[in-house]
Amino acid sequence: DVKVTQSSRYLVKRTGEKVFLECVQDMDHENMFWYRQDPGLGLRLIYFSYDVKMKEKGDIPEGYSVSREKKERFSLILESASTNQTSMYLCASSLRTSAGDTQYFGPGTRLTVL
Amino acid sequence: ILNVEQSPQSLHVQEGDSTNFTCSFPSSNFYALHWYRWETAKSPEALFVMTLNGDEKKKGRISATLNTKEGYSYLYIKGSQPEDSATYLCAAEDYKLSFGAGTTVTVRA
């Protein structure tokens, strides 16, 4: 089974802090993704990566950056956390096939910025 | 980004009853339609992926259909059980997944 792990389930940070969210997958997937989920909204794509050292902006990249130095690890960075970044953050990985891009998700990190 | 809508936002169903809910998406630039189940405190789990008009998929008591011409998919739960309580997400795929806000199903014993 694919396993996607995230470094923390719950995280509380203060405004202005630099925050690192780590994601690791164990299935040698090429693709990795970071989403945030807020009440009443669908999962929104922040950044994604199709290969090591490669990154692409998603729909809401402002205030975030990412790092992918190794294939199995994809990090989301909040350079200066703000209260509007309080959210549930989900990491996913996939191996795209002709049958579609089925993504495998981690358990999520619930981040609170005070 | 594809505009994906799900309805209803939430529903309550009595144990043993059947239910269904909808996902609508723009039918142009469409590649695949995904359904995920997201139980509380767990990771979203892939249920189905469908690509062709008329596709039907089934997994136990849960099934889904796809109409790409009119841009909708139905997910059906037959004989609901408490373990079916979850948020069901659909996502339309062009070059990436665009998710709906989900339908939260609560099955009452």
PDB file of C-alpha atoms in Angstrom:
ATOM      1  CA  ASP A   1       0.000   0.000   0.000  1.00  0.00           C
ATOM      2  CA  VAL A   2       1.084   3.537  -0.711  1.00  0.00           C
ATOM      3  CA  LYS A   3       2.008   5.407   2.389  1.00  0.00           C
ATOM      4  CA  VAL A   4       2.170   9.167   2.578  1.00  0.00           C
ATOM      5  CA  THR A   5       3.228  10.607   5.905  1.00  0.00           C
ATOM      6  CA  GLN A   6       3.203  14.164   7.153  1.00  0.00           C
ATOM      7  CA  SER A   7       5.464  15.410   9.904  1.00  0.00           C
ATOM      8  CA  SER A   8       2.774  16.706  12.254  1.00  0.00           C
ATOM      9  CA  ARG A   9      -0.959  16.166  12.762  1.00  0.00           C
ATOM     10  CA  TYR A  10      -1.397  19.413  14.679  1.00  0.00           C
ATOM     11  CA  LEU A  11       0.766  22.511  14.707  1.00  0.00           C
ATOM     12  CA  VAL A  12       0.389  25.877  16.417  1.00  0.00           C
ATOM     13  CA  LYS A  13       2.578  28.778  15.298  1.00  0.00           C
ATOM     14  CA  ARG A  14       2.714  32.506  15.815  1.00  0.00           C
ATOM     15  CA  THR A  15       2.269  35.183  13.182  1.00  0.00           C
ATOM     16  CA  GLY A  16       5.540  35.880  11.397  1.00  0.00           C
ATOM     17  CA  GLU A  17       7.147  32.525  12.162  1.00  0.00           C
ATOM     18  CA  LYS A  18       8.685  30.424   9.407  1.00  0.00           C
ATOM     19  CA  VAL A  19       6.857  27.122   9.180  1.00  0.00           C
ATOM     20  CA  PHE A  20       7.961  23.884   7.547  1.00  0.00           C
ATOM     21  CA  LEU A  21       5.494  21.125   6.689  1.00  0.00           C
ATOM     22  CA  GLU A  22       7.145  17.901   5.610  1.00  0.00           C
ATOM     23  CA  CYS A  23       5.706  15.134   3.469  1.00  0.00           C
ATOM     24  CA  VAL A  24       7.263  11.775   2.632  1.00  0.00           C
ATOM     25  CA  GLN A  25       5.954   9.055   0.296  1.00  0.00           C
ATOM     26  CA  ASP A  26       7.304   5.535   0.019  1.00  0.00           C
ATOM     27  CA  MET A  27       6.073   4.431  -3.420  1.00  0.00           C
ATOM     28  CA  ASP A  28       8.595   6.088  -5.717  1.00  0.00           C
ATOM     29  CA  HIS A  29       5.911   8.379  -7.154  1.00  0.00           C
ATOM     30  CA  GLU A  30       7.019  11.090  -9.538  1.00  0.00           C
ATOM     31  CA  ASN A  31       4.297  13.561  -8.637  1.00  0.00           C
ATOM     32  CA  MET A  32       3.698  15.279  -5.334  1.00  0.00           C
ATOM     33  CA  PHE A  33       1.169  17.912  -4.311  1.00  0.00           C
ATOM     34  CA  TRP A  34       0.289  20.270  -1.489  1.00  0.00           C
ATOM     35  CA  TYR A  35      -3.336  21.274  -0.870  1.00  0.00           C
ATOM     36  CA  ARG A  36      -5.179  23.218   1.758  1.00  0.00           C
ATOM     37  CA  GLN A  37      -8.713  22.517   2.833  1.00  0.00           C
ATOM     38  CA  ASP A  38     -11.007  25.094   4.397  1.00  0.00           C
ATOM     39  CA  PRO A  39     -14.650  24.705   5.481  1.00  0.00           C
ATOM     40  CA  GLY A  40     -17.074  24.942   2.581  1.00  0.00           C
ATOM     41  CA  LEU A  41     -14.315  24.880  -0.009  1.00  0.00           C
ATOM     42  CA  GLY A  42     -12.809  22.056  -2.001  1.00  0.00           C
ATOM     43  CA  LEU A  43      -9.183  21.083  -1.710  1.00  0.00           C
ATOM     44  CA  ARG A  44      -7.181  23.897  -3.247  1.00  0.00           C
ATOM     45  CA  LEU A  45      -3.846  23.224  -4.878  1.00  0.00           C
ATOM     46  CA  ILE A  46      -0.942  25.276  -3.539  1.00  0.00           C
ATOM     47  CA  TYR A  47       2.081  23.791  -5.331  1.00  0.00           C
ATOM     48  CA  PHE A  48       2.977  20.589  -7.092  1.00  0.00           C
ATOM     49  CA  SER A  49       6.073  18.867  -8.394  1.00  0.00           C
ATOM     50  CA  TYR A  50       6.565  16.386 -11.222  1.00  0.00           C
ATOM     51  CA  ASP A  51      10.204  15.627 -10.462  1.00  0.00           C
ATOM     52  CA  VAL A  52      13.068  16.302  -8.108  1.00  0.00           C
ATOM     53  CA  LYS A  53      14.019  19.997  -7.925  1.00  0.00           C
ATOM     54  CA  MET A  54      11.025  20.820 -10.061  1.00  0.00           C
ATOM     55  CA  LYS A  55       8.032  22.836  -8.812  1.00  0.00           C
ATOM     56  CA  GLU A  56       4.934  24.393 -10.294  1.00  0.00           C
ATOM     57  CA  LYS A  57       2.530  26.903  -8.816  1.00  0.00           C
ATOM     58  CA  GLY A  58      -0.975  25.705  -8.180  1.00  0.00           C
ATOM     59  CA  ASP A  59      -4.069  27.828  -7.761  1.00  0.00           C
ATOM     60  CA  ILE A  60      -3.135  29.600  -4.512  1.00  0.00           C
ATOM     61  CA  PRO A  61       0.684  29.787  -4.199  1.00  0.00           C
ATOM     62  CA  GLU A  62       0.888  33.234  -2.579  1.00  0.00           C
ATOM     63  CA  GLY A  63       2.617  33.155   0.789  1.00  0.00           C
ATOM     64  CA  TYR A  64       4.026  29.668   0.249  1.00  0.00           C
ATOM     65  CA  SER A  65       7.107  28.063  -1.241  1.00  0.00           C
ATOM     66  CA  VAL A  66       8.161  24.434  -1.661  1.00  0.00           C
ATOM     67  CA  SER A  67      11.262  22.310  -1.823  1.00  0.00           C
ATOM     68  CA  ARG A  68      11.842  18.938  -3.431  1.00  0.00           C
ATOM     69  CA  GLU A  69      15.446  17.874  -2.990  1.00  0.00           C
ATOM     70  CA  LYS A  70      14.681  14.149  -2.957  1.00  0.00           C
ATOM     71  CA  LYS A  71      12.061  12.201  -4.866  1.00  0.00           C
ATOM     72  CA  GLU A  72      10.288  10.951  -1.764  1.00  0.00           C
ATOM     73  CA  ARG A  73      10.125  14.262   0.114  1.00  0.00           C
ATOM     74  CA  PHE A  74       8.145  17.410  -0.621  1.00  0.00           C
ATOM     75  CA  SER A  75       8.227  20.284   1.824  1.00  0.00           C
ATOM     76  CA  LEU A  76       5.840  23.209   2.100  1.00  0.00           C
ATOM     77  CA  ILE A  77       7.251  26.410   3.571  1.00  0.00           C
ATOM     78  CA  LEU A  78       5.365  29.339   4.998  1.00  0.00           C
ATOM     79  CA  GLU A  79       8.006  32.083   4.973  1.00  0.00           C
ATOM     80  CA  SER A  80       6.112  34.317   7.399  1.00  0.00           C
ATOM     81  CA  ALA A  81       2.987  32.695   8.751  1.00  0.00           C
ATOM     82  CA  SER A  82      -0.204  34.734   8.852  1.00  0.00           C
ATOM     83  CA  THR A  83      -3.546  34.051  10.496  1.00  0.00           C
ATOM     84  CA  ASN A  84      -5.227  33.495   7.117  1.00  0.00           C
ATOM     85  CA  GLN A  85      -2.967  30.489   6.638  1.00  0.00           C
ATOM     86  CA  THR A  86      -4.725  28.680   9.470  1.00  0.00           C
ATOM     87  CA  SER A  87      -6.008  25.609   7.669  1.00  0.00           C
ATOM     88  CA  MET A  88      -5.779  21.864   7.107  1.00  0.00           C
ATOM     89  CA  TYR A  89      -2.841  21.035   4.830  1.00  0.00           C
ATOM     90  CA  LEU A  90      -2.822  17.822   2.843  1.00  0.00           C
ATOM     91  CA  CYS A  91       0.041  16.294   0.922  1.00  0.00           C
ATOM     92  CA  ALA A  92      -0.492  13.804  -1.893  1.00  0.00           C
ATOM     93  CA  SER A  93       1.560  11.764  -4.330  1.00  0.00           C
ATOM     94  CA  SER A  94       0.705  10.032  -7.593  1.00  0.00           C
ATOM     95  CA  LEU A  95       1.986   8.062 -10.508  1.00  0.00           C
ATOM     96  CA  ARG A  96      -0.012   9.272 -13.463  1.00  0.00           C
ATOM     97  CA  THR A  97      -1.279   6.587 -15.829  1.00  0.00           C
ATOM     98  CA  SER A  98      -3.626   6.509 -18.810  1.00  0.00           C
ATOM     99  CA  ALA A  99      -6.398   5.685 -16.336  1.00  0.00           C
ATOM    100  CA  GLY A 100      -6.026   9.054 -14.643  1.00  0.00           C
ATOM    101  CA  ASP A 101      -3.981  10.683 -11.915  1.00  0.00           C
ATOM    102  CA  THR A 102      -5.091   8.847  -8.764  1.00  0.00           C
ATOM    103  CA  GLN A 103      -3.578  10.657  -5.833  1.00  0.00           C
ATOM    104  CA  TYR A 104      -2.699   9.162  -2.456  1.00  0.00           C
ATOM    105  CA  PHE A 105      -3.057  11.470   0.491  1.00  0.00           C
ATOM    106  CA  GLY A 106      -1.374  11.888   3.828  1.00  0.00           C
ATOM    107  CA  PRO A 107      -3.418  12.330   7.012  1.00  0.00           C
ATOM    108  CA  GLY A 108      -3.145  16.104   6.985  1.00  0.00           C
ATOM    109  CA  THR A 109      -1.625  18.739   9.235  1.00  0.00           C
ATOM    110  CA  ARG A 110      -3.994  21.091  10.994  1.00  0.00           C
ATOM    111  CA  LEU A 111      -2.093  24.348  11.318  1.00  0.00           C
ATOM    112  CA  THR A 112      -3.224  27.150  13.592  1.00  0.00           C
ATOM    113  CA  VAL A 113      -1.506  30.521  13.296  1.00  0.00           C
ATOM    114  CA  LEU A 114      -2.075  32.800  16.283  1.00  0.00           C
TER     115      LEU A 114
ATOM    116  CA  ILE B   1      -9.103  25.410 -12.885  1.00  0.00           C
ATOM    117  CA  LEU B   2     -12.304  23.439 -13.423  1.00  0.00           C
ATOM    118  CA  ASN B   3     -15.388  24.537 -11.503  1.00  0.00           C
ATOM    119  CA  VAL B   4     -16.623  21.405  -9.711  1.00  0.00           C
ATOM    120  CA  GLU B   5     -19.802  21.482  -7.676  1.00  0.00           C
ATOM    121  CA  GLN B   6     -21.226  18.874  -5.353  1.00  0.00           C
ATOM    122  CA  SER B   7     -24.724  18.643  -3.942  1.00  0.00           C
ATOM    123  CA  PRO B   8     -26.029  18.414  -1.403  1.00  0.00           C
ATOM    124  CA  GLN B   9     -23.406  19.786   0.967  1.00  0.00           C
ATOM    125  CA  SER B  10     -24.527  17.326   3.631  1.00  0.00           C
ATOM    126  CA  LEU B  11     -27.115  14.670   4.150  1.00  0.00           C
ATOM    127  CA  HIS B  12     -28.354  12.388   6.882  1.00  0.00           C
ATOM    128  CA  VAL B  13     -29.560   8.899   6.090  1.00  0.00           C
ATOM    129  CA  GLN B  14     -31.027   6.167   8.219  1.00  0.00           C
ATOM    130  CA  GLU B  15     -29.071   2.939   8.502  1.00  0.00           C
ATOM    131  CA  GLY B  16     -30.211   0.540   5.806  1.00  0.00           C
ATOM    132  CA  ASP B  17     -31.505   3.254   3.474  1.00  0.00           C
ATOM    133  CA  SER B  18     -29.925   4.005   0.129  1.00  0.00           C
ATOM    134  CA  THR B  19     -28.805   7.424  -0.994  1.00  0.00           C
ATOM    135  CA  ASN B  20     -27.101   9.216  -3.829  1.00  0.00           C
ATOM    136  CA  PHE B  21     -25.518  12.579  -4.511  1.00  0.00           C
ATOM    137  CA  THR B  22     -24.141  14.547  -7.401  1.00  0.00           C
ATOM    138  CA  CYS B  23     -20.970  15.996  -8.778  1.00  0.00           C
ATOM    139  CA  SER B  24     -21.130  18.397 -11.716  1.00  0.00           C
ATOM    140  CA  PHE B  25     -18.187  19.600 -13.774  1.00  0.00           C
ATOM    141  CA  PRO B  26     -17.503  21.336 -17.083  1.00  0.00           C
ATOM    142  CA  SER B  27     -17.553  18.764 -19.857  1.00  0.00           C
ATOM    143  CA  SER B  28     -14.913  20.478 -21.978  1.00  0.00           C
ATOM    144  CA  ASN B  29     -11.190  19.803 -21.354  1.00  0.00           C
ATOM    145  CA  PHE B  30     -12.150  16.834 -19.223  1.00  0.00           C
ATOM    146  CA  TYR B  31      -9.917  13.801 -18.815  1.00  0.00           C
ATOM    147  CA  ALA B  32     -11.164  11.859 -15.788  1.00  0.00           C
ATOM    148  CA  LEU B  33     -13.504  12.063 -12.813  1.00  0.00           C
ATOM    149  CA  HIS B  34     -12.370  10.888  -9.381  1.00  0.00           C
ATOM    150  CA  TRP B  35     -14.290  10.046  -6.226  1.00  0.00           C
ATOM    151  CA  TYR B  36     -12.623  10.001  -2.816  1.00  0.00           C
ATOM    152  CA  ARG B  37     -13.920   9.099   0.634  1.00  0.00           C
ATOM    153  CA  TRP B  38     -12.584  11.104   3.567  1.00  0.00           C
ATOM    154  CA  GLU B  39     -13.341   9.749   7.001  1.00  0.00           C
ATOM    155  CA  THR B  40     -12.731  11.855  10.072  1.00  0.00           C
ATOM    156  CA  ALA B  41      -9.113  11.704  11.300  1.00  0.00           C
ATOM    157  CA  LYS B  42      -8.048   9.667   8.272  1.00  0.00           C
ATOM    158  CA  SER B  43      -6.553  10.361   4.848  1.00  0.00           C
ATOM    159  CA  PRO B  44      -8.795  10.816   1.804  1.00  0.00           C
ATOM    160  CA  GLU B  45      -9.026   7.438   0.103  1.00  0.00           C
ATOM    161  CA  ALA B  46      -9.524   6.929  -3.629  1.00  0.00           C
ATOM    162  CA  LEU B  47     -12.780   5.167  -4.500  1.00  0.00           C
ATOM    163  CA  PHE B  48     -13.133   5.405  -8.254  1.00  0.00           C
ATOM    164  CA  VAL B  49     -11.673   6.983 -11.348  1.00  0.00           C
ATOM    165  CA  MET B  50     -13.749   7.102 -14.514  1.00  0.00           C
ATOM    166  CA  THR B  51     -12.853   8.435 -17.936  1.00  0.00           C
ATOM    167  CA  LEU B  52     -15.478   7.369 -20.466  1.00  0.00           C
ATOM    168  CA  ASN B  53     -19.050   8.527 -20.909  1.00  0.00           C
ATOM    169  CA  GLY B  54     -21.333   5.883 -19.445  1.00  0.00           C
ATOM    170  CA  ASP B  55     -18.663   4.427 -17.180  1.00  0.00           C
ATOM    171  CA  GLU B  56     -19.966   2.707 -14.090  1.00  0.00           C
ATOM    172  CA  LYS B  57     -17.814   1.551 -11.218  1.00  0.00           C
ATOM    173  CA  LYS B  58     -18.728  -0.452  -8.133  1.00  0.00           C
ATOM    174  CA  LYS B  59     -16.994  -1.199  -4.843  1.00  0.00           C
ATOM    175  CA  GLY B  60     -19.108  -3.185  -2.432  1.00  0.00           C
ATOM    176  CA  ARG B  61     -22.274  -1.194  -1.720  1.00  0.00           C
ATOM    177  CA  ILE B  62     -20.921   1.975  -3.331  1.00  0.00           C
ATOM    178  CA  SER B  63     -21.173   2.664  -7.034  1.00  0.00           C
ATOM    179  CA  ALA B  64     -20.698   5.616  -9.360  1.00  0.00           C
ATOM    180  CA  THR B  65     -21.742   6.635 -12.851  1.00  0.00           C
ATOM    181  CA  LEU B  66     -20.339   9.166 -15.280  1.00  0.00           C
ATOM    182  CA  ASN B  67     -21.984  11.329 -17.925  1.00  0.00           C
ATOM    183  CA  THR B  68     -19.301  13.352 -19.682  1.00  0.00           C
ATOM    184  CA  LYS B  69     -21.647  14.877 -22.251  1.00  0.00           C
ATOM    185  CA  GLU B  70     -23.732  16.683 -19.672  1.00  0.00           C
ATOM    186  CA  GLY B  71     -20.968  16.932 -17.079  1.00  0.00           C
ATOM    187  CA  TYR B  72     -22.158  15.042 -14.037  1.00  0.00           C
ATOM    188  CA  SER B  73     -21.443  11.983 -11.935  1.00  0.00           C
ATOM    189  CA  TYR B  74     -23.586  10.262  -9.329  1.00  0.00           C
ATOM    190  CA  LEU B  75     -22.353   8.323  -6.358  1.00  0.00           C
ATOM    191  CA  TYR B  76     -24.735   5.777  -4.846  1.00  0.00           C
ATOM    192  CA  ILE B  77     -24.627   4.087  -1.466  1.00  0.00           C
ATOM    193  CA  LYS B  78     -26.894   1.076  -1.159  1.00  0.00           C
ATOM    194  CA  GLY B  79     -28.062  -0.013   2.290  1.00  0.00           C
ATOM    195  CA  SER B  80     -26.098   2.645   4.186  1.00  0.00           C
ATOM    196  CA  GLN B  81     -24.121   1.564   7.221  1.00  0.00           C
ATOM    197  CA  PRO B  82     -22.603   3.729   9.993  1.00  0.00           C
ATOM    198  CA  GLU B  83     -19.130   3.071   8.555  1.00  0.00           C
ATOM    199  CA  ASP B  84     -20.221   4.868   5.365  1.00  0.00           C
ATOM    200  CA  SER B  85     -20.287   8.134   7.318  1.00  0.00           C
ATOM    201  CA  ALA B  86     -17.660  10.329   5.669  1.00  0.00           C
ATOM    202  CA  THR B  87     -17.160  13.249   3.357  1.00  0.00           C
ATOM    203  CA  TYR B  88     -17.227  12.197  -0.287  1.00  0.00           C
ATOM    204  CA  LEU B  89     -15.115  14.326  -2.603  1.00  0.00           C
ATOM    205  CA  CYS B  90     -15.217  14.384  -6.347  1.00  0.00           C
ATOM    206  CA  ALA B  91     -12.480  15.834  -8.524  1.00  0.00           C
ATOM    207  CA  ALA B  92     -12.392  16.561 -12.234  1.00  0.00           C
ATOM    208  CA  GLU B  93      -9.064  16.087 -13.962  1.00  0.00           C
ATOM    209  CA  ASP B  94      -7.692  18.064 -16.886  1.00  0.00           C
ATOM    210  CA  TYR B  95      -3.961  18.487 -16.314  1.00  0.00           C
ATOM    211  CA  LYS B  96      -4.567  18.487 -12.538  1.00  0.00           C
ATOM    212  CA  LEU B  97      -7.378  17.660 -10.139  1.00  0.00           C
ATOM    213  CA  SER B  98     -10.000  20.279  -9.280  1.00  0.00           C
ATOM    214  CA  PHE B  99     -11.998  19.259  -6.223  1.00  0.00           C
ATOM    215  CA  GLY B 100     -15.549  19.946  -5.210  1.00  0.00           C
ATOM    216  CA  ALA B 101     -16.347  20.982  -1.635  1.00  0.00           C
ATOM    217  CA  GLY B 102     -17.654  17.520  -0.790  1.00  0.00           C
ATOM    218  CA  THR B 103     -20.859  15.887   0.414  1.00  0.00           C
ATOM    219  CA  THR B 104     -20.809  14.921   4.088  1.00  0.00           C
ATOM    220  CA  VAL B 105     -22.849  11.808   4.741  1.00  0.00           C
ATOM    221  CA  THR B 106     -23.994  10.906   8.241  1.00  0.00           C
ATOM    222  CA  VAL B 107     -25.582   7.496   8.679  1.00  0.00           C
ATOM    223  CA  ARG B 108     -27.831   7.254  11.730  1.00  0.00           C
ATOM    224  CA  ALA B 109     -28.191   3.898  13.437  1.00  0.00           C
TER     225      ALA B 109
END
